[in-house]
PDB file of C-alpha atoms in Angstrom:
ATOM      1  CA  UNK A   1     -11.400 -21.847   1.912  1.00 54.00           C
ATOM      2  CA  UNK A   2     -11.870 -24.050   4.937  1.00 53.00           C
ATOM      3  CA  UNK A   3     -15.174 -23.681   6.742  1.00 56.00           C
ATOM      4  CA  UNK A   4     -15.119 -24.824  10.341  1.00 53.00           C
ATOM      5  CA  UNK A   5     -18.006 -25.295  12.711  1.00 52.00           C
ATOM      6  CA  UNK A   6     -16.278 -24.905  16.050  1.00 51.00           C
ATOM      7  CA  UNK A   7     -19.200 -26.499  17.897  1.00 42.00           C
ATOM      8  CA  UNK A   8     -18.945 -29.900  16.191  1.00 34.00           C
ATOM      9  CA  UNK A   9     -16.055 -32.243  15.331  1.00 27.00           C
ATOM     10  CA  UNK A  10     -14.298 -31.655  12.017  1.00 29.00           C
ATOM     11  CA  UNK A  11     -13.352 -34.733  10.024  1.00 24.00           C
ATOM     12  CA  UNK A  12     -10.495 -35.041   7.526  1.00 27.00           C
ATOM     13  CA  UNK A  13     -11.102 -36.136   3.953  1.00 27.00           C
ATOM     14  CA  UNK A  14      -8.452 -37.966   1.952  1.00 30.00           C
ATOM     15  CA  UNK A  15      -8.146 -39.384  -1.538  1.00 38.00           C
ATOM     16  CA  UNK A  16      -5.416 -40.918  -3.631  1.00 39.00           C
ATOM     17  CA  UNK A  17      -3.795 -38.059  -5.483  1.00 42.00           C
ATOM     18  CA  UNK A  18      -2.186 -40.478  -7.969  1.00 46.00           C
ATOM     19  CA  UNK A  19      -5.517 -41.876  -9.223  1.00 61.00           C
ATOM     20  CA  UNK A  20      -6.904 -40.580 -12.510  1.00 81.00           C
ATOM     21  CA  UNK A  21     -10.632 -39.967 -12.293  1.00 84.00           C
ATOM     22  CA  UNK A  22     -13.182 -39.139 -14.969  1.00 88.00           C
ATOM     23  CA  UNK A  23     -16.462 -37.438 -14.062  1.00 88.00           C
ATOM     24  CA  UNK A  24     -19.147 -36.576 -16.632  1.00 90.00           C
ATOM     25  CA  UNK A  25     -21.666 -33.920 -15.588  1.00 90.00           C
ATOM     26  CA  UNK A  26     -24.803 -33.230 -17.617  1.00 90.00           C
ATOM     27  CA  UNK A  27     -26.850 -30.093 -16.959  1.00 90.00           C
ATOM     28  CA  UNK A  28     -30.510 -30.222 -17.981  1.00 88.00           C
ATOM     29  CA  UNK A  29     -30.901 -26.585 -19.019  1.00 91.00           C
ATOM     30  CA  UNK A  30     -28.878 -25.982 -22.179  1.00 90.00           C
ATOM     31  CA  UNK A  31     -28.962 -22.199 -21.832  1.00 93.00           C
ATOM     32  CA  UNK A  32     -27.758 -22.273 -18.238  1.00 93.00           C
ATOM     33  CA  UNK A  33     -25.107 -24.836 -19.138  1.00 93.00           C
ATOM     34  CA  UNK A  34     -23.757 -22.415 -21.732  1.00 94.00           C
ATOM     35  CA  UNK A  35     -23.661 -19.619 -19.140  1.00 94.00           C
ATOM     36  CA  UNK A  36     -22.034 -21.999 -16.673  1.00 95.00           C
ATOM     37  CA  UNK A  37     -19.214 -22.913 -19.041  1.00 95.00           C
ATOM     38  CA  UNK A  38     -18.732 -19.260 -20.008  1.00 93.00           C
ATOM     39  CA  UNK A  39     -18.085 -17.572 -23.318  1.00 92.00           C
ATOM     40  CA  UNK A  40     -15.597 -19.712 -25.221  1.00 92.00           C
ATOM     41  CA  UNK A  41     -15.596 -21.989 -22.134  1.00 94.00           C
ATOM     42  CA  UNK A  42     -13.686 -19.347 -20.161  1.00 95.00           C
ATOM     43  CA  UNK A  43     -15.143 -20.483 -16.825  1.00 95.00           C
ATOM     44  CA  UNK A  44     -14.022 -24.038 -17.495  1.00 96.00           C
ATOM     45  CA  UNK A  45     -10.575 -22.724 -18.420  1.00 95.00           C
ATOM     46  CA  UNK A  46     -10.358 -20.940 -15.062  1.00 94.00           C
ATOM     47  CA  UNK A  47     -11.340 -24.132 -13.246  1.00 95.00           C
ATOM     48  CA  UNK A  48      -8.704 -26.039 -15.221  1.00 95.00           C
ATOM     49  CA  UNK A  49      -6.054 -23.494 -14.276  1.00 93.00           C
ATOM     50  CA  UNK A  50      -6.905 -23.293 -10.575  1.00 90.00           C
ATOM     51  CA  UNK A  51      -7.643 -26.974  -9.900  1.00 92.00           C
ATOM     52  CA  UNK A  52      -5.314 -28.578 -12.450  1.00 91.00           C
ATOM     53  CA  UNK A  53      -7.954 -30.716 -14.085  1.00 94.00           C
ATOM     54  CA  UNK A  54      -8.981 -31.187 -17.703  1.00 94.00           C
ATOM     55  CA  UNK A  55     -12.526 -29.942 -18.419  1.00 94.00           C
ATOM     56  CA  UNK A  56     -13.986 -30.750 -21.839  1.00 94.00           C
ATOM     57  CA  UNK A  57     -17.458 -29.496 -22.751  1.00 93.00           C
ATOM     58  CA  UNK A  58     -19.694 -31.019 -25.392  1.00 91.00           C
ATOM     59  CA  UNK A  59     -23.217 -29.701 -25.588  1.00 92.00           C
ATOM     60  CA  UNK A  60     -24.554 -29.492 -22.052  1.00 91.00           C
ATOM     61  CA  UNK A  61     -22.127 -32.115 -20.737  1.00 91.00           C
ATOM     62  CA  UNK A  62     -18.671 -31.509 -19.302  1.00 93.00           C
ATOM     63  CA  UNK A  63     -16.140 -34.256 -18.647  1.00 92.00           C
ATOM     64  CA  UNK A  64     -13.635 -33.687 -15.854  1.00 92.00           C
ATOM     65  CA  UNK A  65     -10.364 -35.592 -15.805  1.00 92.00           C
ATOM     66  CA  UNK A  66      -7.649 -35.479 -13.177  1.00 90.00           C
ATOM     67  CA  UNK A  67      -6.753 -36.874  -9.796  1.00 87.00           C
ATOM     68  CA  UNK A  68      -9.629 -37.941  -7.568  1.00 84.00           C
ATOM     69  CA  UNK A  69      -9.458 -34.946  -5.238  1.00 83.00           C
ATOM     70  CA  UNK A  70      -9.206 -32.289  -7.952  1.00 88.00           C
ATOM     71  CA  UNK A  71     -12.010 -33.706 -10.105  1.00 89.00           C
ATOM     72  CA  UNK A  72     -14.364 -33.789  -7.129  1.00 85.00           C
ATOM     73  CA  UNK A  73     -13.400 -30.212  -6.288  1.00 88.00           C
ATOM     74  CA  UNK A  74     -14.190 -29.224  -9.880  1.00 91.00           C
ATOM     75  CA  UNK A  75     -17.518 -31.067  -9.687  1.00 90.00           C
ATOM     76  CA  UNK A  76     -18.484 -29.201  -6.514  1.00 86.00           C
ATOM     77  CA  UNK A  77     -17.449 -25.917  -8.117  1.00 89.00           C
ATOM     78  CA  UNK A  78     -19.691 -26.503 -11.128  1.00 92.00           C
ATOM     79  CA  UNK A  79     -22.590 -27.751  -9.002  1.00 87.00           C
ATOM     80  CA  UNK A  80     -22.442 -24.618  -6.858  1.00 83.00           C
ATOM     81  CA  UNK A  81     -22.280 -22.295  -9.867  1.00 89.00           C
ATOM     82  CA  UNK A  82     -25.133 -24.089 -11.632  1.00 89.00           C
ATOM     83  CA  UNK A  83     -27.238 -23.719  -8.508  1.00 84.00           C
ATOM     84  CA  UNK A  84     -26.523 -19.965  -8.592  1.00 83.00           C
ATOM     85  CA  UNK A  85     -27.749 -19.838 -12.177  1.00 89.00           C
ATOM     86  CA  UNK A  86     -30.902 -21.755 -11.286  1.00 87.00           C
ATOM     87  CA  UNK A  87     -31.617 -19.100  -8.641  1.00 80.00           C
ATOM     88  CA  UNK A  88     -31.338 -16.350 -11.243  1.00 84.00           C
ATOM     89  CA  UNK A  89     -27.865 -15.060 -10.328  1.00 81.00           C
ATOM     90  CA  UNK A  90     -25.198 -14.373 -12.928  1.00 84.00           C
ATOM     91  CA  UNK A  91     -21.845 -16.151 -12.920  1.00 87.00           C
ATOM     92  CA  UNK A  92     -18.769 -13.995 -13.379  1.00 87.00           C
ATOM     93  CA  UNK A  93     -15.065 -14.760 -13.027  1.00 87.00           C
ATOM     94  CA  UNK A  94     -15.100 -13.656  -9.377  1.00 82.00           C
ATOM     95  CA  UNK A  95     -17.976 -16.070  -8.711  1.00 81.00           C
ATOM     96  CA  UNK A  96     -16.006 -18.912 -10.271  1.00 88.00           C
ATOM     97  CA  UNK A  97     -12.984 -18.116  -8.117  1.00 85.00           C
ATOM     98  CA  UNK A  98     -15.165 -17.954  -5.006  1.00 78.00           C
ATOM     99  CA  UNK A  99     -16.761 -21.306  -5.834  1.00 81.00           C
ATOM    100  CA  UNK A 100     -13.316 -22.828  -6.313  1.00 85.00           C
ATOM    101  CA  UNK A 101     -12.268 -21.597  -2.864  1.00 78.00           C
ATOM    102  CA  UNK A 102     -15.344 -23.193  -1.325  1.00 72.00           C
ATOM    103  CA  UNK A 103     -14.672 -26.454  -3.152  1.00 74.00           C
ATOM    104  CA  UNK A 104     -11.107 -26.460  -1.866  1.00 76.00           C
ATOM    105  CA  UNK A 105     -12.437 -25.972   1.651  1.00 62.00           C
ATOM    106  CA  UNK A 106     -14.550 -29.100   1.497  1.00 53.00           C
ATOM    107  CA  UNK A 107     -11.493 -31.240   0.811  1.00 53.00           C
ATOM    108  CA  UNK A 108      -9.115 -29.412   3.122  1.00 48.00           C
ATOM    109  CA  UNK A 109      -7.635 -32.222   5.160  1.00 38.00           C
ATOM    110  CA  UNK A 110      -7.825 -31.405   8.834  1.00 37.00           C
ATOM    111  CA  UNK A 111      -5.999 -34.403  10.246  1.00 35.00           C
ATOM    112  CA  UNK A 112      -4.771 -33.951  13.796  1.00 36.00           C
ATOM    113  CA  UNK A 113      -1.073 -34.647  14.391  1.00 40.00           C
ATOM    114  CA  UNK A 114      -0.258 -38.218  15.294  1.00 36.00           C
ATOM    115  CA  UNK A 115       2.657 -37.288  17.495  1.00 37.00           C
ATOM    116  CA  UNK A 116       1.815 -37.809  21.150  1.00 38.00           C
ATOM    117  CA  UNK A 117       3.417 -36.271  24.188  1.00 37.00           C
ATOM    118  CA  UNK A 118       2.669 -38.063  27.412  1.00 39.00           C
ATOM    119  CA  UNK A 119      -0.485 -39.473  25.884  1.00 41.00           C
ATOM    120  CA  UNK A 120      -1.807 -36.131  24.611  1.00 43.00           C
ATOM    121  CA  UNK A 121      -2.036 -34.812  21.074  1.00 48.00           C
ATOM    122  CA  UNK A 122       0.252 -31.899  20.244  1.00 64.00           C
ATOM    123  CA  UNK A 123      -2.340 -29.171  19.765  1.00 76.00           C
ATOM    124  CA  UNK A 124      -1.845 -26.215  17.439  1.00 85.00           C
ATOM    125  CA  UNK A 125      -0.896 -22.878  18.918  1.00 89.00           C
ATOM    126  CA  UNK A 126      -0.698 -19.183  18.092  1.00 92.00           C
ATOM    127  CA  UNK A 127       2.235 -17.207  19.472  1.00 89.00           C
ATOM    128  CA  UNK A 128       3.134 -13.539  19.717  1.00 88.00           C
ATOM    129  CA  UNK A 129       5.758 -11.879  21.879  1.00 86.00           C
ATOM    130  CA  UNK A 130       3.082 -11.140  24.463  1.00 89.00           C
ATOM    131  CA  UNK A 131       1.144 -14.391  24.612  1.00 88.00           C
ATOM    132  CA  UNK A 132       0.852 -17.977  23.390  1.00 89.00           C
ATOM    133  CA  UNK A 133      -2.592 -19.474  22.845  1.00 89.00           C
ATOM    134  CA  UNK A 134      -2.977 -23.253  22.586  1.00 87.00           C
ATOM    135  CA  UNK A 135      -6.035 -24.902  21.055  1.00 85.00           C
ATOM    136  CA  UNK A 136      -8.278 -26.416  23.716  1.00 82.00           C
ATOM    137  CA  UNK A 137     -10.368 -28.673  21.485  1.00 78.00           C
ATOM    138  CA  UNK A 138      -9.834 -30.691  18.294  1.00 75.00           C
ATOM    139  CA  UNK A 139     -12.011 -28.248  16.361  1.00 82.00           C
ATOM    140  CA  UNK A 140      -9.983 -25.263  17.569  1.00 86.00           C
ATOM    141  CA  UNK A 141      -6.870 -27.197  16.568  1.00 84.00           C
ATOM    142  CA  UNK A 142      -8.276 -27.777  13.076  1.00 85.00           C
ATOM    143  CA  UNK A 143      -9.314 -24.108  12.841  1.00 89.00           C
ATOM    144  CA  UNK A 144      -5.829 -22.837  13.715  1.00 91.00           C
ATOM    145  CA  UNK A 145      -4.168 -25.229  11.278  1.00 87.00           C
ATOM    146  CA  UNK A 146      -6.562 -24.169   8.522  1.00 89.00           C
ATOM    147  CA  UNK A 147      -5.703 -20.502   9.128  1.00 91.00           C
ATOM    148  CA  UNK A 148      -2.025 -21.414   8.863  1.00 89.00           C
ATOM    149  CA  UNK A 149      -2.565 -22.993   5.440  1.00 86.00           C
ATOM    150  CA  UNK A 150      -5.431 -21.310   3.641  1.00 86.00           C
ATOM    151  CA  UNK A 151      -5.954 -17.783   2.357  1.00 89.00           C
ATOM    152  CA  UNK A 152      -9.685 -17.880   3.119  1.00 91.00           C
ATOM    153  CA  UNK A 153     -11.206 -19.557   6.183  1.00 92.00           C
ATOM    154  CA  UNK A 154     -14.718 -19.606   7.640  1.00 91.00           C
ATOM    155  CA  UNK A 155     -15.003 -20.055  11.410  1.00 90.00           C
ATOM    156  CA  UNK A 156     -18.575 -20.931  12.373  1.00 88.00           C
ATOM    157  CA  UNK A 157     -19.898 -21.616  15.854  1.00 82.00           C
ATOM    158  CA  UNK A 158     -21.829 -20.235  18.822  1.00 81.00           C
ATOM    159  CA  UNK A 159     -20.544 -17.579  21.198  1.00 80.00           C
ATOM    160  CA  UNK A 160     -17.752 -18.767  23.448  1.00 82.00           C
ATOM    161  CA  UNK A 161     -16.136 -21.216  21.022  1.00 84.00           C
ATOM    162  CA  UNK A 162     -13.172 -18.911  20.380  1.00 88.00           C
ATOM    163  CA  UNK A 163     -13.740 -18.273  16.696  1.00 90.00           C
ATOM    164  CA  UNK A 164     -13.258 -14.488  16.857  1.00 90.00           C
ATOM    165  CA  UNK A 165     -10.456 -14.462  19.403  1.00 92.00           C
ATOM    166  CA  UNK A 166      -8.440 -17.091  17.520  1.00 93.00           C
ATOM    167  CA  UNK A 167      -8.921 -15.213  14.238  1.00 94.00           C
ATOM    168  CA  UNK A 168      -7.612 -11.961  15.719  1.00 94.00           C
ATOM    169  CA  UNK A 169      -4.788 -13.786  17.497  1.00 94.00           C
ATOM    170  CA  UNK A 170      -3.774 -15.388  14.202  1.00 94.00           C
ATOM    171  CA  UNK A 171      -3.833 -12.002  12.458  1.00 95.00           C
ATOM    172  CA  UNK A 172      -1.624 -10.528  15.193  1.00 94.00           C
ATOM    173  CA  UNK A 173       0.802 -13.414  14.751  1.00 94.00           C
ATOM    174  CA  UNK A 174       0.949 -12.861  10.975  1.00 95.00           C
ATOM    175  CA  UNK A 175       1.620  -9.145  11.480  1.00 94.00           C
ATOM    176  CA  UNK A 176       4.333  -9.748  14.044  1.00 92.00           C
ATOM    177  CA  UNK A 177       6.062 -12.281  11.798  1.00 92.00           C
ATOM    178  CA  UNK A 178       5.955  -9.946   8.815  1.00 93.00           C
ATOM    179  CA  UNK A 179       3.738 -12.303   6.813  1.00 93.00           C
ATOM    180  CA  UNK A 180       1.303  -9.424   6.254  1.00 94.00           C
ATOM    181  CA  UNK A 181       1.738  -5.671   6.385  1.00 95.00           C
ATOM    182  CA  UNK A 182      -1.515  -4.754   8.088  1.00 93.00           C
ATOM    183  CA  UNK A 183      -4.679  -5.980   9.757  1.00 95.00           C
ATOM    184  CA  UNK A 184      -8.147  -4.941   8.618  1.00 92.00           C
ATOM    185  CA  UNK A 185     -11.052  -5.508  11.005  1.00 90.00           C
ATOM    186  CA  UNK A 186     -14.657  -5.233   9.927  1.00 88.00           C
ATOM    187  CA  UNK A 187     -18.051  -6.125  11.272  1.00 84.00           C
ATOM    188  CA  UNK A 188     -21.539  -5.342   9.941  1.00 84.00           C
ATOM    189  CA  UNK A 189     -23.099  -2.613  12.076  1.00 70.00           C
ATOM    190  CA  UNK A 190     -26.608  -4.007  11.977  1.00 58.00           C
ATOM    191  CA  UNK A 191     -27.705  -1.908  14.936  1.00 47.00           C
ATOM    192  CA  UNK A 192     -26.932   1.224  12.909  1.00 42.00           C
ATOM    193  CA  UNK A 193     -28.356  -0.211   9.727  1.00 43.00           C
ATOM    194  CA  UNK A 194     -24.895   0.303   8.176  1.00 45.00           C
ATOM    195  CA  UNK A 195     -25.814   4.010   7.888  1.00 49.00           C
ATOM    196  CA  UNK A 196     -22.719   5.095   9.747  1.00 49.00           C
ATOM    197  CA  UNK A 197     -22.572   8.486   8.080  1.00 50.00           C
ATOM    198  CA  UNK A 198     -25.466   9.625  10.234  1.00 48.00           C
ATOM    199  CA  UNK A 199     -23.697   8.799  13.487  1.00 48.00           C
ATOM    200  CA  UNK A 200     -21.666  11.475  15.344  1.00 51.00           C
ATOM    201  CA  UNK A 201     -17.876  11.454  15.519  1.00 55.00           C
ATOM    202  CA  UNK A 202     -15.057  10.411  13.202  1.00 56.00           C
ATOM    203  CA  UNK A 203     -14.905   6.989  11.580  1.00 55.00           C
ATOM    204  CA  UNK A 204     -13.091   5.345  14.486  1.00 57.00           C
ATOM    205  CA  UNK A 205     -15.621   6.680  16.997  1.00 61.00           C
ATOM    206  CA  UNK A 206     -18.510   5.521  14.818  1.00 57.00           C
ATOM    207  CA  UNK A 207     -17.434   1.917  14.477  1.00 59.00           C
ATOM    208  CA  UNK A 208     -15.588   1.341  17.758  1.00 63.00           C
ATOM    209  CA  UNK A 209     -18.686   0.114  19.630  1.00 67.00           C
ATOM    210  CA  UNK A 210     -19.265  -2.560  16.998  1.00 66.00           C
ATOM    211  CA  UNK A 211     -15.622  -3.645  16.821  1.00 72.00           C
ATOM    212  CA  UNK A 212     -14.905  -3.727  20.563  1.00 76.00           C
ATOM    213  CA  UNK A 213     -14.630  -7.558  20.749  1.00 77.00           C
ATOM    214  CA  UNK A 214     -11.971  -7.449  18.033  1.00 80.00           C
ATOM    215  CA  UNK A 215     -10.022  -4.742  19.853  1.00 84.00           C
ATOM    216  CA  UNK A 216     -10.193  -6.714  23.097  1.00 86.00           C
ATOM    217  CA  UNK A 217      -8.573  -9.684  21.385  1.00 87.00           C
ATOM    218  CA  UNK A 218      -5.884  -7.470  19.846  1.00 90.00           C
ATOM    219  CA  UNK A 219      -4.948  -5.964  23.197  1.00 91.00           C
ATOM    220  CA  UNK A 220      -4.712  -9.455  24.667  1.00 90.00           C
ATOM    221  CA  UNK A 221      -2.247 -10.597  21.997  1.00 91.00           C
ATOM    222  CA  UNK A 222      -0.210  -7.397  21.537  1.00 92.00           C
ATOM    223  CA  UNK A 223       1.174  -4.716  23.891  1.00 92.00           C
ATOM    224  CA  UNK A 224      -1.289  -1.853  24.192  1.00 91.00           C
ATOM    225  CA  UNK A 225       1.251   0.769  23.106  1.00 92.00           C
ATOM    226  CA  UNK A 226       2.001  -1.170  19.929  1.00 92.00           C
ATOM    227  CA  UNK A 227      -1.695  -1.522  19.156  1.00 92.00           C
ATOM    228  CA  UNK A 228      -2.136   2.244  19.555  1.00 92.00           C
ATOM    229  CA  UNK A 229       0.848   2.999  17.292  1.00 94.00           C
ATOM    230  CA  UNK A 230      -0.397   0.540  14.691  1.00 93.00           C
ATOM    231  CA  UNK A 231      -3.844   2.137  14.736  1.00 90.00           C
ATOM    232  CA  UNK A 232      -2.365   5.608  14.349  1.00 91.00           C
ATOM    233  CA  UNK A 233      -0.183   4.474  11.441  1.00 93.00           C
ATOM    234  CA  UNK A 234      -2.978   2.599   9.696  1.00 90.00           C
ATOM    235  CA  UNK A 235      -1.200  -0.724  10.154  1.00 94.00           C
ATOM    236  CA  UNK A 236      -4.284  -1.872  12.031  1.00 93.00           C
ATOM    237  CA  UNK A 237      -7.320  -0.479  10.265  1.00 88.00           C
ATOM    238  CA  UNK A 238     -10.960  -0.267  11.228  1.00 78.00           C
ATOM    239  CA  UNK A 239     -13.076  -0.613   8.119  1.00 74.00           C
ATOM    240  CA  UNK A 240     -16.872  -0.607   8.274  1.00 76.00           C
ATOM    241  CA  UNK A 241     -18.242  -3.251   5.954  1.00 83.00           C
ATOM    242  CA  UNK A 242     -20.299  -0.654   4.105  1.00 76.00           C
ATOM    243  CA  UNK A 243     -17.061   1.177   3.212  1.00 74.00           C
ATOM    244  CA  UNK A 244     -15.218  -1.832   1.774  1.00 77.00           C
ATOM    245  CA  UNK A 245     -16.587  -1.511  -1.752  1.00 77.00           C
ATOM    246  CA  UNK A 246     -14.103  -0.832  -4.514  1.00 74.00           C
ATOM    247  CA  UNK A 247     -11.053  -1.853  -2.490  1.00 80.00           C
ATOM    248  CA  UNK A 248      -8.566  -4.639  -3.069  1.00 82.00           C
ATOM    249  CA  UNK A 249      -6.856  -5.696   0.151  1.00 84.00           C
ATOM    250  CA  UNK A 250      -3.369  -7.044  -0.519  1.00 89.00           C
ATOM    251  CA  UNK A 251      -0.693  -8.063   2.003  1.00 92.00           C
ATOM    252  CA  UNK A 252      -3.288  -7.893   4.754  1.00 92.00           C
ATOM    253  CA  UNK A 253      -5.003 -10.112   7.295  1.00 94.00           C
ATOM    254  CA  UNK A 254      -8.698  -9.305   6.942  1.00 94.00           C
ATOM    255  CA  UNK A 255     -11.282 -10.372   9.509  1.00 94.00           C
ATOM    256  CA  UNK A 256     -15.038 -10.165   9.041  1.00 93.00           C
ATOM    257  CA  UNK A 257     -16.766 -10.848  12.350  1.00 91.00           C
ATOM    258  CA  UNK A 258     -20.498 -11.439  12.931  1.00 89.00           C
ATOM    259  CA  UNK A 259     -20.733 -12.441   9.278  1.00 90.00           C
ATOM    260  CA  UNK A 260     -24.180 -13.954   9.779  1.00 91.00           C
ATOM    261  CA  UNK A 261     -25.452 -10.367   9.681  1.00 90.00           C
ATOM    262  CA  UNK A 262     -24.154  -9.655   6.184  1.00 90.00           C
ATOM    263  CA  UNK A 263     -26.537  -9.696   3.260  1.00 89.00           C
ATOM    264  CA  UNK A 264     -25.804 -11.883   0.268  1.00 89.00           C
ATOM    265  CA  UNK A 265     -24.592  -8.876  -1.734  1.00 89.00           C
ATOM    266  CA  UNK A 266     -22.355  -7.720   1.124  1.00 90.00           C
ATOM    267  CA  UNK A 267     -20.779 -11.159   1.428  1.00 90.00           C
ATOM    268  CA  UNK A 268     -20.131 -11.366  -2.303  1.00 89.00           C
ATOM    269  CA  UNK A 269     -18.598  -7.890  -2.217  1.00 88.00           C
ATOM    270  CA  UNK A 270     -16.404  -8.804   0.738  1.00 88.00           C
ATOM    271  CA  UNK A 271     -15.152 -12.079  -0.741  1.00 89.00           C
ATOM    272  CA  UNK A 272     -13.976 -10.271  -3.863  1.00 87.00           C
ATOM    273  CA  UNK A 273     -11.859  -7.810  -1.823  1.00 84.00           C
ATOM    274  CA  UNK A 274      -9.124 -10.393  -1.236  1.00 87.00           C
ATOM    275  CA  UNK A 275      -5.939  -9.331  -2.990  1.00 87.00           C
ATOM    276  CA  UNK A 276      -2.441 -10.708  -3.482  1.00 87.00           C
ATOM    277  CA  UNK A 277      -0.909 -12.203  -0.331  1.00 88.00           C
ATOM    278  CA  UNK A 278      -4.134 -11.486   1.522  1.00 90.00           C
ATOM    279  CA  UNK A 279      -5.490 -13.705   4.287  1.00 93.00           C
ATOM    280  CA  UNK A 280      -9.203 -13.574   4.996  1.00 93.00           C
ATOM    281  CA  UNK A 281     -11.016 -15.012   8.017  1.00 94.00           C
ATOM    282  CA  UNK A 282     -14.805 -14.878   8.251  1.00 93.00           C
ATOM    283  CA  UNK A 283     -16.495 -15.706  11.545  1.00 92.00           C
ATOM    284  CA  UNK A 284     -20.125 -15.966  12.513  1.00 90.00           C
ATOM    285  CA  UNK A 285     -22.977 -17.870  14.096  1.00 87.00           C
ATOM    286  CA  UNK A 286     -25.821 -18.724  11.672  1.00 85.00           C
ATOM    287  CA  UNK A 287     -28.161 -19.264  14.628  1.00 81.00           C
ATOM    288  CA  UNK A 288     -27.885 -15.577  15.656  1.00 83.00           C
ATOM    289  CA  UNK A 289     -29.009 -13.681  12.557  1.00 85.00           C
ATOM    290  CA  UNK A 290     -30.261 -10.146  13.267  1.00 83.00           C
ATOM    291  CA  UNK A 291     -31.098  -9.140   9.701  1.00 86.00           C
ATOM    292  CA  UNK A 292     -34.570  -7.794   8.871  1.00 84.00           C
ATOM    293  CA  UNK A 293     -37.225 -10.392   8.127  1.00 84.00           C
ATOM    294  CA  UNK A 294     -36.955 -11.692   4.582  1.00 84.00           C
ATOM    295  CA  UNK A 295     -33.279 -10.732   4.140  1.00 85.00           C
ATOM    296  CA  UNK A 296     -31.084 -13.785   3.603  1.00 87.00           C
ATOM    297  CA  UNK A 297     -27.753 -14.112   5.381  1.00 88.00           C
ATOM    298  CA  UNK A 298     -24.668 -13.898   3.210  1.00 87.00           C
ATOM    299  CA  UNK A 299     -22.839 -16.259   5.559  1.00 89.00           C
ATOM    300  CA  UNK A 300     -25.481 -18.960   5.177  1.00 85.00           C
ATOM    301  CA  UNK A 301     -25.375 -18.567   1.392  1.00 83.00           C
ATOM    302  CA  UNK A 302     -21.571 -18.724   1.287  1.00 81.00           C
ATOM    303  CA  UNK A 303     -21.446 -21.893   3.366  1.00 74.00           C
TER     304      UNK A 303
END
């Protein structure tokens, strides 16, 4: 789950995959360590399966064995989950999977191509039949390449860095290529307090004002008549964040914009919506949080 701050340079991380590394982690609180490992060490088993490491628990200590990259990813996963437990939150299988995605993001290697053309790096691009968009900065390049590779990507940066437009452009490209069957766009309607049922009109009319930037990007990347047909057929779907509960989104490109205005519970709910062959892109600017005082941002917590 790559997380990219589009306002600062992104550096690649590399490690020798052939090296065998051993890491021993000891957790001070025995009760929390037991919850961390899971009943019959089921959480450790999930980490072993997803990251291809060996995780052996003895008391409140777990020993991780594997290649250097994978063991460090497993360490970060356990550190994150233990921190959740220290804060009083439970750890379920979905939390373990989410922590694994975040650990994978930290080691996602975002190395720019070495090939040069007339002294310039070959920058990543997004292409549809209507338009081709080429990355303008190294961070946009890294962002596009991450979206090409990963099923879950965070794009973080101030307004004007292209995080939302590039996410929608990438989703349009995936749809046009047949890599996904539909696009789902969502954005927290903070101005309406997420109480959309009290607003006049049908669902599209209720959420359109909040999703307008996403529509603008769609119309720029796809012919307007095709966008309209896709909307009518449900191939492009508008889905208020408050209405996402209980759904599993498979074979879809899912974009959550303005994610800094999600609560922690909303973000957790959203992250667990990702289904088979789903691609999820979450964009936001942590410096522009409009949540009520005292409510923590789900985006900040996830990062």
